[in-house]
Amino acid sequence: MVKKAITHLKLDQANPGKLQKLEELAAEYQRVAQAYVDWLITHEIHQPDKYIPVPEQDIPTRLSDRWQRCAWQQACGIVQSWTSNGRKNPPELHHVCIQANANVLVIEPSRTVQFDFWLRLSTLQAGHPVRIPIKLYRHAKETLSQFPKLCSGVTLNQRDGEWFATFVLDRRGPKA
């Protein structure tokens, strides 16, 4: 199976209210992911299991259980990388990077020509998701035609005040 990423999908078509909900979620997500990284290092768990129960009692949060699981899995990956690279200084999350799975973010095809996709994103308010529109650029459309199967995970990044999504696609068959 061959994987391909479509990066730098701007989220600039969303209205300010939706982006504010994303900002609120991102701030709490980053705080919790950093707390999980710190917790794992403090407890000297250098090869964490991302499927064990999340230490919710130690890190109070407004994140849903599903968002906490995403933050926990991301923290486990960060600590595993930190350990395997022999680093000494504990990792600090400076840039907002959210690794979302299908439990908290769903890619929906658009039914209009204005947008190509919508991201249905769970927020800090249970039962009140936001839908953020995505307009693909030309090269992204070409890549999607070659790799038509979208994976369910999406990465959301914020750089210089702008939000971007990354889609992962896969194509069955031998590697080139």
GROMACS .gro file of C-alpha atoms in nm:
model
  176
    1MET     CA    1   0.000   0.000   0.000
    2VAL     CA    2   0.136   0.342  -0.099
    3LYS     CA    3   0.054   0.647   0.114
    4LYS     CA    4   0.053   1.005  -0.008
    5ALA     CA    5  -0.014   1.330   0.178
    6ILE     CA    6  -0.195   1.636   0.053
    7THR     CA    7  -0.055   1.918   0.262
    8HIS     CA    8  -0.123   2.288   0.308
    9LEU     CA    9  -0.499   2.271   0.261
   10LYS     CA   10  -0.599   2.615   0.384
   11LEU     CA   11  -0.890   2.647   0.621
   12ASP     CA   12  -0.935   3.014   0.529
   13GLN     CA   13  -1.286   2.962   0.388
   14ALA     CA   14  -1.430   2.904   0.736
   15ASN     CA   15  -1.613   3.187   0.906
   16PRO     CA   16  -1.453   3.353   1.211
   17GLY     CA   17  -1.690   3.181   1.456
   18LYS     CA   18  -1.586   2.835   1.337
   19LEU     CA   19  -1.219   2.928   1.348
   20GLN     CA   20  -1.268   3.056   1.704
   21LYS     CA   21  -1.410   2.716   1.807
   22LEU     CA   22  -1.105   2.553   1.646
   23GLU     CA   23  -0.872   2.794   1.833
   24GLU     CA   24  -1.037   2.708   2.167
   25LEU     CA   25  -1.012   2.337   2.097
   26ALA     CA   26  -0.650   2.368   1.982
   27ALA     CA   27  -0.539   2.555   2.294
   28GLU     CA   28  -0.686   2.290   2.524
   29TYR     CA   29  -0.563   2.004   2.304
   30GLN     CA   30  -0.207   2.136   2.304
   31ARG     CA   31  -0.215   2.193   2.681
   32VAL     CA   32  -0.335   1.836   2.740
   33ALA     CA   33  -0.095   1.677   2.489
   34GLN     CA   34   0.195   1.859   2.660
   35ALA     CA   35   0.067   1.746   3.001
   36TYR     CA   36   0.059   1.385   2.878
   37VAL     CA   37   0.414   1.414   2.742
   38ASP     CA   38   0.529   1.553   3.079
   39TRP     CA   39   0.335   1.283   3.269
   40LEU     CA   40   0.493   1.003   3.065
   41ILE     CA   41   0.843   1.143   3.117
   42THR     CA   42   0.787   1.204   3.489
   43HIS     CA   43   0.666   0.846   3.529
   44GLU     CA   44   0.963   0.724   3.322
   45ILE     CA   45   0.742   0.552   3.066
   46HIS     CA   46   0.968   0.566   2.763
   47GLN     CA   47   0.784   0.316   2.541
   48PRO     CA   48   0.422   0.403   2.619
   49ASP     CA   49   0.127   0.199   2.499
   50LYS     CA   50  -0.109   0.436   2.322
   51TYR     CA   51  -0.402   0.199   2.382
   52ILE     CA   52  -0.390   0.182   2.762
   53PRO     CA   53  -0.633   0.394   2.964
   54VAL     CA   54  -0.558   0.767   2.954
   55PRO     CA   55  -0.450   0.911   3.295
   56GLU     CA   56  -0.760   1.136   3.308
   57GLN     CA   57  -0.757   1.169   3.685
   58ASP     CA   58  -0.412   1.332   3.677
   59ILE     CA   59  -0.488   1.586   3.403
   60PRO     CA   60  -0.830   1.752   3.426
   61THR     CA   61  -0.960   1.883   3.094
   62ARG     CA   62  -1.264   1.998   2.900
   63LEU     CA   63  -1.168   1.768   2.611
   64SER     CA   64  -1.403   1.480   2.536
   65ASP     CA   65  -1.280   1.126   2.598
   66ARG     CA   66  -1.227   1.088   2.223
   67TRP     CA   67  -1.015   1.404   2.200
   68GLN     CA   68  -0.820   1.293   2.508
   69ARG     CA   69  -0.742   0.964   2.332
   70CYS     CA   70  -0.608   1.157   2.028
   71ALA     CA   71  -0.390   1.376   2.253
   72TRP     CA   72  -0.269   1.069   2.444
   73GLN     CA   73  -0.176   0.883   2.125
   74GLN     CA   74   0.010   1.186   1.992
   75ALA     CA   75   0.193   1.227   2.325
   76CYS     CA   76   0.292   0.859   2.320
   77GLY     CA   77   0.439   0.901   1.972
   78ILE     CA   78   0.632   1.211   2.080
   79VAL     CA   79   0.778   1.036   2.385
   80GLN     CA   80   0.870   0.725   2.186
   81SER     CA   81   1.051   0.941   1.930
   82TRP     CA   82   1.220   1.143   2.205
   83THR     CA   83   1.341   0.824   2.372
   84SER     CA   84   1.459   0.649   2.055
   85ASN     CA   85   1.653   0.960   1.949
   86GLY     CA   86   1.835   0.967   2.283
   87ARG     CA   87   1.726   1.320   2.368
   88LYS     CA   88   1.786   1.460   2.715
   89ASN     CA   89   1.576   1.779   2.723
   90PRO     CA   90   1.204   1.700   2.752
   91PRO     CA   91   1.001   1.790   2.443
   92GLU     CA   92   0.804   2.114   2.444
   93LEU     CA   93   0.513   2.161   2.205
   94HIS     CA   94   0.556   2.506   2.052
   95HIS     CA   95   0.349   2.478   1.734
   96VAL     CA   96  -0.012   2.371   1.724
   97CYS     CA   97  -0.037   2.031   1.557
   98ILE     CA   98  -0.349   1.822   1.609
   99GLN     CA   99  -0.357   1.462   1.494
  100ALA     CA  100  -0.728   1.390   1.465
  101ASN     CA  101  -0.888   1.058   1.389
  102ALA     CA  102  -1.236   0.965   1.264
  103ASN     CA  103  -1.373   0.971   1.620
  104VAL     CA  104  -1.337   1.350   1.638
  105LEU     CA  105  -1.307   1.470   1.276
  106VAL     CA  106  -1.484   1.341   0.967
  107ILE     CA  107  -1.403   1.432   0.606
  108GLU     CA  108  -1.730   1.484   0.420
  109PRO     CA  109  -1.748   1.529   0.042
  110SER     CA  110  -1.916   1.854  -0.059
  111ARG     CA  111  -2.244   1.850  -0.246
  112THR     CA  112  -2.181   2.188  -0.406
  113VAL     CA  113  -1.920   2.325  -0.646
  114GLN     CA  114  -1.808   2.596  -0.401
  115PHE     CA  115  -1.607   2.354  -0.187
  116ASP     CA  116  -1.455   2.009  -0.234
  117PHE     CA  117  -1.485   1.879   0.122
  118TRP     CA  118  -1.609   1.970   0.466
  119LEU     CA  119  -1.434   1.880   0.790
  120ARG     CA  120  -1.689   1.797   1.060
  121LEU     CA  121  -1.494   1.872   1.376
  122SER     CA  122  -1.598   1.794   1.733
  123THR     CA  123  -1.555   2.096   1.958
  124LEU     CA  124  -1.529   2.154   2.333
  125GLN     CA  125  -1.909   2.176   2.337
  126ALA     CA  126  -2.050   1.824   2.321
  127GLY     CA  127  -2.304   1.784   2.043
  128HIS     CA  128  -2.201   2.108   1.868
  129PRO     CA  129  -1.953   2.020   1.593
  130VAL     CA  130  -1.842   2.275   1.335
  131ARG     CA  131  -1.810   2.216   0.964
  132ILE     CA  132  -1.507   2.375   0.802
  133PRO     CA  133  -1.499   2.399   0.420
  134ILE     CA  134  -1.200   2.285   0.216
  135LYS     CA  135  -1.122   2.400  -0.138
  136LEU     CA  136  -0.853   2.184  -0.301
  137TYR     CA  137  -0.580   2.343  -0.509
  138ARG     CA  138  -0.504   2.204  -0.858
  139HIS     CA  139  -0.217   1.975  -0.756
  140ALA     CA  140  -0.424   1.835  -0.467
  141LYS     CA  141  -0.704   1.746  -0.710
  142GLU     CA  142  -0.452   1.571  -0.937
  143THR     CA  143  -0.309   1.375  -0.644
  144LEU     CA  144  -0.659   1.276  -0.530
  145SER     CA  145  -0.736   1.144  -0.879
  146GLN     CA  146  -0.425   0.921  -0.859
  147PHE     CA  147  -0.485   0.816  -0.496
  148PRO     CA  148  -0.866   0.815  -0.464
  149LYS     CA  149  -0.889   0.656  -0.117
  150LEU     CA  150  -0.888   0.909   0.167
  151CYS     CA  151  -0.765   0.784   0.503
  152SER     CA  152  -0.977   0.893   0.798
  153GLY     CA  153  -0.703   1.074   0.992
  154VAL     CA  154  -0.641   1.445   0.940
  155THR     CA  155  -0.364   1.662   1.078
  156LEU     CA  156  -0.445   2.024   1.160
  157ASN     CA  157  -0.160   2.275   1.189
  158GLN     CA  158  -0.149   2.641   1.269
  159ARG     CA  159   0.135   2.849   1.128
  160ASP     CA  160   0.161   3.226   1.151
  161GLY     CA  161  -0.204   3.254   1.251
  162GLU     CA  162  -0.334   3.047   0.958
  163TRP     CA  163  -0.486   2.700   0.979
  164PHE     CA  164  -0.400   2.415   0.742
  165ALA     CA  165  -0.514   2.054   0.708
  166THR     CA  166  -0.324   1.755   0.576
  167PHE     CA  167  -0.510   1.464   0.419
  168VAL     CA  168  -0.351   1.122   0.381
  169LEU     CA  169  -0.442   0.910   0.081
  170ASP     CA  170  -0.358   0.553   0.002
  171ARG     CA  171  -0.343   0.342  -0.308
  172ARG     CA  172  -0.330  -0.032  -0.305
  173GLY     CA  173  -0.066  -0.198  -0.515
  174PRO     CA  174   0.309  -0.237  -0.526
  175LYS     CA  175   0.539   0.050  -0.441
  176ALA     CA  176   0.699   0.219  -0.739
   0.00000   0.00000   0.00000
